[in-house]
């Protein structure tokens, strides 16, 4: 794997895990943080799935 692909996989993993941590914030105290965590989690999953099913991050 190339260096840029590994960086993108790491970024997707950090977005997924960090978003999941933010998603567990109490919604009554801060619904904005919980919502942002959900968005980060879905974005991280999307990046991970993209690189899982693409050819080194490219569709040719």
Coordinates of C-alpha atoms in Angstrom, one line a residue:
X1 CA 0.0 0.0 0.0
X2 CA 1.1 3.5 -0.7
X3 CA 1.8 6.1 1.9
X4 CA -1.2 8.3 0.8
X5 CA -3.6 5.3 1.0
X6 CA -2.4 4.5 4.5
X7 CA -2.9 8.1 5.6
X8 CA -6.5 8.1 4.2
X9 CA -7.2 4.8 6.0
X10 CA -5.8 6.3 9.2
X11 CA -7.9 9.4 8.8
X12 CA -11.0 7.3 8.2
X13 CA -10.3 5.2 11.3
X14 CA -9.8 8.3 13.5
X15 CA -13.0 9.9 12.2
X16 CA -14.9 6.7 12.9
X17 CA -13.6 6.2 16.4
X18 CA -13.5 9.9 17.4
X19 CA -17.1 10.3 16.0
X20 CA -18.3 7.3 18.0
X21 CA -16.8 8.7 21.2
X22 CA -18.5 12.1 20.5
X23 CA -21.7 10.3 19.7
X24 CA -21.9 8.9 23.2
X25 CA -22.1 12.4 24.7
X26 CA -25.3 13.0 26.5
X27 CA -27.8 14.5 24.1
X28 CA -29.6 16.5 26.7
X29 CA -26.5 18.4 27.7
X30 CA -25.2 19.0 24.2
X31 CA -27.2 17.8 21.2
X32 CA -24.8 19.6 18.8
X33 CA -21.8 17.5 20.0
X34 CA -23.8 14.3 19.7
X35 CA -24.9 15.3 16.2
X36 CA -21.4 16.2 15.1
X37 CA -20.2 12.8 16.4
X38 CA -22.8 11.1 14.3
X39 CA -21.7 13.0 11.2
X40 CA -18.0 12.2 11.9
X41 CA -18.8 8.5 12.4
X42 CA -20.8 8.3 9.1
X43 CA -18.0 10.1 7.3
X44 CA -15.4 7.8 8.7
X45 CA -17.4 4.7 7.7
X46 CA -17.8 6.1 4.2
X47 CA -14.1 6.7 3.8
X48 CA -13.2 3.3 5.1
X49 CA -15.8 1.6 2.8
X50 CA -14.5 3.6 -0.1
X51 CA -10.9 2.5 0.4
X52 CA -12.1 -1.1 1.1
X53 CA -13.8 -1.5 -2.3
X54 CA -11.6 0.7 -4.5
X55 CA -8.3 0.0 -6.1
X56 CA -5.9 1.8 -3.9
X57 CA -8.3 4.7 -3.6
X58 CA -9.0 5.0 -7.3
X59 CA -11.9 3.8 -9.5
X60 CA -10.5 3.2 -13.0

